[in-house]
PDB file of C-alpha atoms in Angstrom:
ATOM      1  CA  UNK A1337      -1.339   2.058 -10.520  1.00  0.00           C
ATOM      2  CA  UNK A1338      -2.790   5.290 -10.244  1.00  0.00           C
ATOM      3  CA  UNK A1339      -2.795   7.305  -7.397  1.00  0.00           C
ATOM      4  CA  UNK A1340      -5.003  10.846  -7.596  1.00  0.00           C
ATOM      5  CA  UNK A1341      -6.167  12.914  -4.941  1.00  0.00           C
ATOM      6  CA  UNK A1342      -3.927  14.624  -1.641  1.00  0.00           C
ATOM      7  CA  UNK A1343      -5.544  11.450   0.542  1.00  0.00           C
ATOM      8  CA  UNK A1344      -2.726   9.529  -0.500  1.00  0.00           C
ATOM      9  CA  UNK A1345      -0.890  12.245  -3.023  1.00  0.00           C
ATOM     10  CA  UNK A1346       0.050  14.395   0.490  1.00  0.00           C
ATOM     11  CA  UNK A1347       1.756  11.173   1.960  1.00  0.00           C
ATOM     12  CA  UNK A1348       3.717  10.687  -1.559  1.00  0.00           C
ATOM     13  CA  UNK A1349       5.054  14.011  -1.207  1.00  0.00           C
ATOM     14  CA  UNK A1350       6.315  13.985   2.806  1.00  0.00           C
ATOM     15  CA  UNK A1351       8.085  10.872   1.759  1.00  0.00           C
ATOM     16  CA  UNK A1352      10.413  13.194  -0.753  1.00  0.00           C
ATOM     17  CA  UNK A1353      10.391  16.447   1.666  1.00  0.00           C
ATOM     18  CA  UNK A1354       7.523  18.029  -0.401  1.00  0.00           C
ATOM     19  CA  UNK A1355       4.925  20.327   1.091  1.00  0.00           C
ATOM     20  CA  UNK A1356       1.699  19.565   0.614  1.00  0.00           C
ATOM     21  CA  UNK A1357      -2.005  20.742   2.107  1.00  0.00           C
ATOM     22  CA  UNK A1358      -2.807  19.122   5.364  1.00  0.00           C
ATOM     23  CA  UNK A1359      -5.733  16.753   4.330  1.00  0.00           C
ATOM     24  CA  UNK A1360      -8.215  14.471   6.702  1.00  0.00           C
ATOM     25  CA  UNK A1361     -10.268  11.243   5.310  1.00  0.00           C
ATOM     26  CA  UNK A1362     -13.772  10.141   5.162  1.00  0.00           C
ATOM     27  CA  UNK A1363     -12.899   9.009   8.582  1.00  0.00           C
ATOM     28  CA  UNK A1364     -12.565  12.224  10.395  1.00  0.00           C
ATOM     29  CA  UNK A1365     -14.923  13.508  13.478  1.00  0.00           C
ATOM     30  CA  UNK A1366     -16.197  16.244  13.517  1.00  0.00           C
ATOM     31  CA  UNK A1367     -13.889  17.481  16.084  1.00  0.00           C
ATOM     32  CA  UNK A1368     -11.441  16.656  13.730  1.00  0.00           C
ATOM     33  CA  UNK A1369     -12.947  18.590  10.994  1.00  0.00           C
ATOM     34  CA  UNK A1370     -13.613  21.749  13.327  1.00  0.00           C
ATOM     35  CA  UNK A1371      -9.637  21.899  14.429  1.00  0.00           C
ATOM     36  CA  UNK A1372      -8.871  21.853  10.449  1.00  0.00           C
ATOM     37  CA  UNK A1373     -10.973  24.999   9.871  1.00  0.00           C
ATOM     38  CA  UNK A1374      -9.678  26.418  12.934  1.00  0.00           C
ATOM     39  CA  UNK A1375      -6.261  26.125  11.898  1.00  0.00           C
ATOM     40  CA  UNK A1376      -6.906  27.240   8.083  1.00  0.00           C
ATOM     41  CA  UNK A1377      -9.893  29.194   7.953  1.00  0.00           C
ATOM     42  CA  UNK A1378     -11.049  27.388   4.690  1.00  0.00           C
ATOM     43  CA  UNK A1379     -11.243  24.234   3.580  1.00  0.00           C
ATOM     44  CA  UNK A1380     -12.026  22.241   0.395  1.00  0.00           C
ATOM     45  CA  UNK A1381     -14.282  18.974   0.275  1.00  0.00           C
ATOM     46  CA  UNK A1382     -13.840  16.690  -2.470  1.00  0.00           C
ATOM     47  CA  UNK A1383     -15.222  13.477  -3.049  1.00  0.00           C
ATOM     48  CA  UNK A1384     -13.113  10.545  -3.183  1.00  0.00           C
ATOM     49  CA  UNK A1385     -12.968   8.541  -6.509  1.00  0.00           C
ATOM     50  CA  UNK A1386     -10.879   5.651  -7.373  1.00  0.00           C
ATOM     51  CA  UNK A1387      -8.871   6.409 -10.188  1.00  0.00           C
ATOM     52  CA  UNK A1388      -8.653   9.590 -12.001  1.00  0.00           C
ATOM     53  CA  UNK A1389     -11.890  11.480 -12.843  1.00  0.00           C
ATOM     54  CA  UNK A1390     -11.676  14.422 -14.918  1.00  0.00           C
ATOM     55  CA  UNK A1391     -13.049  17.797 -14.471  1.00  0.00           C
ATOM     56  CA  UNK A1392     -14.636  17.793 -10.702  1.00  0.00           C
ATOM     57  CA  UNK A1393     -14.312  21.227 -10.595  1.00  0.00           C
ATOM     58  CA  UNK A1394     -16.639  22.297 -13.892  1.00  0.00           C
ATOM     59  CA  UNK A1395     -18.976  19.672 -12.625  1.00  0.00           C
ATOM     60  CA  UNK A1396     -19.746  21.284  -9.339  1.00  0.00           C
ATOM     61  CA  UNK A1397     -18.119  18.500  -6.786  1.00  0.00           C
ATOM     62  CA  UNK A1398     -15.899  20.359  -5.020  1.00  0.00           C
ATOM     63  CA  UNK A1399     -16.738  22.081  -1.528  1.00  0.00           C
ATOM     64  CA  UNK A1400     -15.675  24.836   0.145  1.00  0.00           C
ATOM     65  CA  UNK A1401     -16.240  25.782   3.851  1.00  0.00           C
ATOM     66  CA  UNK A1402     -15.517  28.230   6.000  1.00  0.00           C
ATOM     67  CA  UNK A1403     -17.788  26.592   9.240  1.00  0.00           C
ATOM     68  CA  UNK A1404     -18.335  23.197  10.648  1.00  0.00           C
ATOM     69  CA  UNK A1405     -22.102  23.267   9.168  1.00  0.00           C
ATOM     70  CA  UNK A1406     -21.074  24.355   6.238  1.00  0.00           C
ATOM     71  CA  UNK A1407     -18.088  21.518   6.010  1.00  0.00           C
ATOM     72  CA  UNK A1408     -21.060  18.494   6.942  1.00  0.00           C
ATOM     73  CA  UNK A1409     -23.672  19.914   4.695  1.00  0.00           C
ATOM     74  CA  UNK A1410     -20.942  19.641   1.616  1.00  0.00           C
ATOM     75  CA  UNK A1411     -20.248  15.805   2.952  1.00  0.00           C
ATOM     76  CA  UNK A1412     -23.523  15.124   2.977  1.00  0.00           C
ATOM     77  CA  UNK A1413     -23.922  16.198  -0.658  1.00  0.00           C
ATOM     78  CA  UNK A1414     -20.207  14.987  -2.448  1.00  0.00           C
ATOM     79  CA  UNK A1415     -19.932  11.546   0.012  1.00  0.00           C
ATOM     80  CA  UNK A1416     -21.485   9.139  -2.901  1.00  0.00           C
ATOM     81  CA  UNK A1417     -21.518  11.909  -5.794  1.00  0.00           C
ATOM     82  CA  UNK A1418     -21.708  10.643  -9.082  1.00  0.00           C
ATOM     83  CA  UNK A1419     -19.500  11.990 -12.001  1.00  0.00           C
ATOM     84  CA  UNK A1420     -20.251  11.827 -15.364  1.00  0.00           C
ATOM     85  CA  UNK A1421     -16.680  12.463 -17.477  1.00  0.00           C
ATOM     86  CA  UNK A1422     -17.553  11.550 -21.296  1.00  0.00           C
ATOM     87  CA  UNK A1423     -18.393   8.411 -21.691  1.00  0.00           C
ATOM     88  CA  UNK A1424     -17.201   7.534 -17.789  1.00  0.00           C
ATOM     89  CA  UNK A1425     -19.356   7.392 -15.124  1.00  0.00           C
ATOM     90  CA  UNK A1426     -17.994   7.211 -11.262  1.00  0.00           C
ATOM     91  CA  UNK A1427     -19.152   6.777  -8.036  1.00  0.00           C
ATOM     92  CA  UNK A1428     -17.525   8.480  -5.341  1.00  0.00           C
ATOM     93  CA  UNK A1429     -16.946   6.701  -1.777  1.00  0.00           C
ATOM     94  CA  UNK A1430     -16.041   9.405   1.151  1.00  0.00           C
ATOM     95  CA  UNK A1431     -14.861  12.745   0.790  1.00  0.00           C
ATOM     96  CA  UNK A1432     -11.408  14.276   1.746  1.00  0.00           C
ATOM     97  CA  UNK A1433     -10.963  17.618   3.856  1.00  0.00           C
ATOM     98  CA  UNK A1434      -7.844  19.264   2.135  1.00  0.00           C
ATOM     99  CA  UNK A1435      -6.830  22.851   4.034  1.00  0.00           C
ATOM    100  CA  UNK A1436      -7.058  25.938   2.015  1.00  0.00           C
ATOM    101  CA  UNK A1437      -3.588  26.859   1.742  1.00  0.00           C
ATOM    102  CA  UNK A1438      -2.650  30.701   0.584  1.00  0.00           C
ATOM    103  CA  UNK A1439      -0.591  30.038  -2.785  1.00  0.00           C
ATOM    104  CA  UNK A1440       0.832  32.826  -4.875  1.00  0.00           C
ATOM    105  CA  UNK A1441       1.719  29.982  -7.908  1.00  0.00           C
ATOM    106  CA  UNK A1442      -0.524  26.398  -8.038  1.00  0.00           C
ATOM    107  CA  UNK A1443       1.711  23.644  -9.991  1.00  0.00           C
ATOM    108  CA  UNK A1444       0.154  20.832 -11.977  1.00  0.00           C
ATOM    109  CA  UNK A1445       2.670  17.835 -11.941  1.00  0.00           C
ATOM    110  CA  UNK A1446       1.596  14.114 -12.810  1.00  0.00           C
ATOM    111  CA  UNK A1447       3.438  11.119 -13.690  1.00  0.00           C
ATOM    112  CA  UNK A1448       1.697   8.542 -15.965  1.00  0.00           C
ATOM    113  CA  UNK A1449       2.795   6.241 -18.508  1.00  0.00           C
ATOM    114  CA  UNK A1450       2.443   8.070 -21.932  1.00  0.00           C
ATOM    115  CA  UNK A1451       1.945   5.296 -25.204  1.00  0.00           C
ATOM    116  CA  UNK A1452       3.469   8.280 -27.068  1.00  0.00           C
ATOM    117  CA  UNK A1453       6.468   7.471 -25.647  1.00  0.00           C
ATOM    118  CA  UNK A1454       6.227   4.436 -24.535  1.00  0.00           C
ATOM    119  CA  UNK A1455       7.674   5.559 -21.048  1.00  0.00           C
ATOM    120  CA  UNK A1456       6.508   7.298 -17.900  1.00  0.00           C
ATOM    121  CA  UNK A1457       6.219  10.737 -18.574  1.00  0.00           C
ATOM    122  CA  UNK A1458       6.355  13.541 -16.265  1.00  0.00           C
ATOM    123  CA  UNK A1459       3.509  16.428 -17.250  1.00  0.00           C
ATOM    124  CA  UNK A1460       3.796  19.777 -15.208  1.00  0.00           C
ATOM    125  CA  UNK A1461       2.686  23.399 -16.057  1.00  0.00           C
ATOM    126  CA  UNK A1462       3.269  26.227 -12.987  1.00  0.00           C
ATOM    127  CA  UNK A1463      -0.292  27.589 -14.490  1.00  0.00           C
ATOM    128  CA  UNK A1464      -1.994  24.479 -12.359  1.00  0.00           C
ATOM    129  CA  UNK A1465      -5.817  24.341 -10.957  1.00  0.00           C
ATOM    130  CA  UNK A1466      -8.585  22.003 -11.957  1.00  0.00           C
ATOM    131  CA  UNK A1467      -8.764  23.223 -15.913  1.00  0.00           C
ATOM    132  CA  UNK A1468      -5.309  22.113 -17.375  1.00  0.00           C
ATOM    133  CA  UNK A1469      -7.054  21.031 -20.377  1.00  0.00           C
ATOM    134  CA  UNK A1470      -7.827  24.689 -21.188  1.00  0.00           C
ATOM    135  CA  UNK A1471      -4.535  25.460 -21.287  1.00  0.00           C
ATOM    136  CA  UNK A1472      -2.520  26.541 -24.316  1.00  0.00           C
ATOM    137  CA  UNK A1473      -0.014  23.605 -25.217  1.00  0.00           C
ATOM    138  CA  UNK A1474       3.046  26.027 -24.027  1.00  0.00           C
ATOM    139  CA  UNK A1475       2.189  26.339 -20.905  1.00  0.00           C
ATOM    140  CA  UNK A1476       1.937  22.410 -20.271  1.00  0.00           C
ATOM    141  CA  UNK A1477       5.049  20.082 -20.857  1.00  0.00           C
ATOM    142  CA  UNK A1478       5.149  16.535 -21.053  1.00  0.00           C
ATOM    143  CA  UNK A1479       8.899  14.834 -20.865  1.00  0.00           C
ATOM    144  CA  UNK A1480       9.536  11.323 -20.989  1.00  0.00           C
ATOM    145  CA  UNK A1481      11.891   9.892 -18.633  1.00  0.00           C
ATOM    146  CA  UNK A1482      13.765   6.409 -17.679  1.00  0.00           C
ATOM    147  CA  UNK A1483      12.285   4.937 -14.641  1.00  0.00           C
ATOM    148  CA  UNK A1484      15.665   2.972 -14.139  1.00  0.00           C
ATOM    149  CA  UNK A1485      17.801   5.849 -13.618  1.00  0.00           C
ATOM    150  CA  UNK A1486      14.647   7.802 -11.614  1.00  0.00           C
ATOM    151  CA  UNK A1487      13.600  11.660 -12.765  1.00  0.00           C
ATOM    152  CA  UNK A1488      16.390  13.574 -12.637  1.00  0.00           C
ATOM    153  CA  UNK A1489      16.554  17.377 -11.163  1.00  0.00           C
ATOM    154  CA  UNK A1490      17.800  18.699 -15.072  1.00  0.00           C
ATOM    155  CA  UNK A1491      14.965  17.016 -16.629  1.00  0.00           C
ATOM    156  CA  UNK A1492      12.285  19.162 -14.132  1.00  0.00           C
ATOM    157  CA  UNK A1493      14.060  22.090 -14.330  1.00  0.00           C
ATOM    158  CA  UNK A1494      15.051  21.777 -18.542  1.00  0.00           C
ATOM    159  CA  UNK A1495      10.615  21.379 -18.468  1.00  0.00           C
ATOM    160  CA  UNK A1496      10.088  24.427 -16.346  1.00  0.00           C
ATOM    161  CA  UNK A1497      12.295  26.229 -18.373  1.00  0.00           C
ATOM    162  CA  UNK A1498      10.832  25.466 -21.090  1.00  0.00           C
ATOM    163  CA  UNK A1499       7.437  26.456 -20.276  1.00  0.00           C
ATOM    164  CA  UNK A1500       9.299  30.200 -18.534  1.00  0.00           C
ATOM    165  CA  UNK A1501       8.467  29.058 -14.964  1.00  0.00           C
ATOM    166  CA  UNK A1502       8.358  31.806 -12.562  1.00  0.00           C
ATOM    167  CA  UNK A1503      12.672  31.477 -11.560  1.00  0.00           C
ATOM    168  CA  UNK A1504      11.082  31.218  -7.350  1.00  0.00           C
ATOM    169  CA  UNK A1505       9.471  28.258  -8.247  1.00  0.00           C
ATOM    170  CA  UNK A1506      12.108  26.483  -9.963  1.00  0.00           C
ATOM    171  CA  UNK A1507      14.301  25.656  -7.136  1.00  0.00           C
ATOM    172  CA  UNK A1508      11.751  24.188  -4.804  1.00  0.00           C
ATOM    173  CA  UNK A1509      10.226  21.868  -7.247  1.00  0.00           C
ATOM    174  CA  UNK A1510      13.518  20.779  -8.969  1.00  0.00           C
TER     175      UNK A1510
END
């Protein structure tokens, strides 16, 4: 299973007490839409893939809006984008709205299941944003951990430490 995107990532993450962007579905009304850039002043648009896609970002399909007309025009465009991603080629189906949210640090975390260690491997890097694969390899860490005994609180904050996390971020993501 792979789950990508705030759609379903922002549910994930109010289940465990985590804050995340307030984030509407291909669904939403306009109405809908307005209140969200009422509330936020910005918001992204992103089209919705199944599965991971890499690099949306470099490749032009995310949105931004700061107006209703604005926020339609950029569904009209991203709602069946296609993304080219090497060899890859996806098909988007709907967009997301996803508030702008003021940050002064943007986290990367993932879970997948790494063949390198033939376990699920937590990946996180407090440098975040859509380009992760530009980073230098010691600001990214990738720790294997036993899906049996769940991931602990030492093992995220041994990897943040690791990597010299900011210490204000430490607590609230261990």
């Amino acid at each position: 299973m792979q789950v990508t995107g705030m759609l379903t990532g922002a549910r994930l993450l109010a289940h465990v007490g985590f804050p995340a962007s307030e984030v509407l579905g291909p669904d939403a009304t306009e109405d809908q839409i307005q209140a969200l850039i009422d509330r936020h002043k910005l918001i992204f648009i992103k089209p919705l893939f199944r599965g991971g896609v890499g690099k949306k970002g470099e490749a032009g399909l995310i949105g931004r809006a700061r107006d209703l007309k604005t926020a339609l025009a950029e569904k009209e465009r991203l709602y069946f984008a296609e993304h080219r991603h090497g060899n890859a080629v996806a098909k988007s189906n709907g967009v997301t709205f996803e508030a702008g949210v003021p940050a002064e640090h943007e986290v990367y975390f993932a879970i997948s299941d790494d063949t390198r260690f033939r376990a699920p491997t937590m990946t996180i890097t407090h440098r975040g944003g859509v380009d992760i694969e530009e980073l230098d390899k010691t600001e990214i860490t990738s720790v294997p951990f036993d899906a049996l005994t769940e991931l602990k609180a030492f093992v995220v904050a041994n990897a943040l430490t690791q990597i010299d996390a900011p210490k204000e971020i430490t607590s609230p993501l261990v």
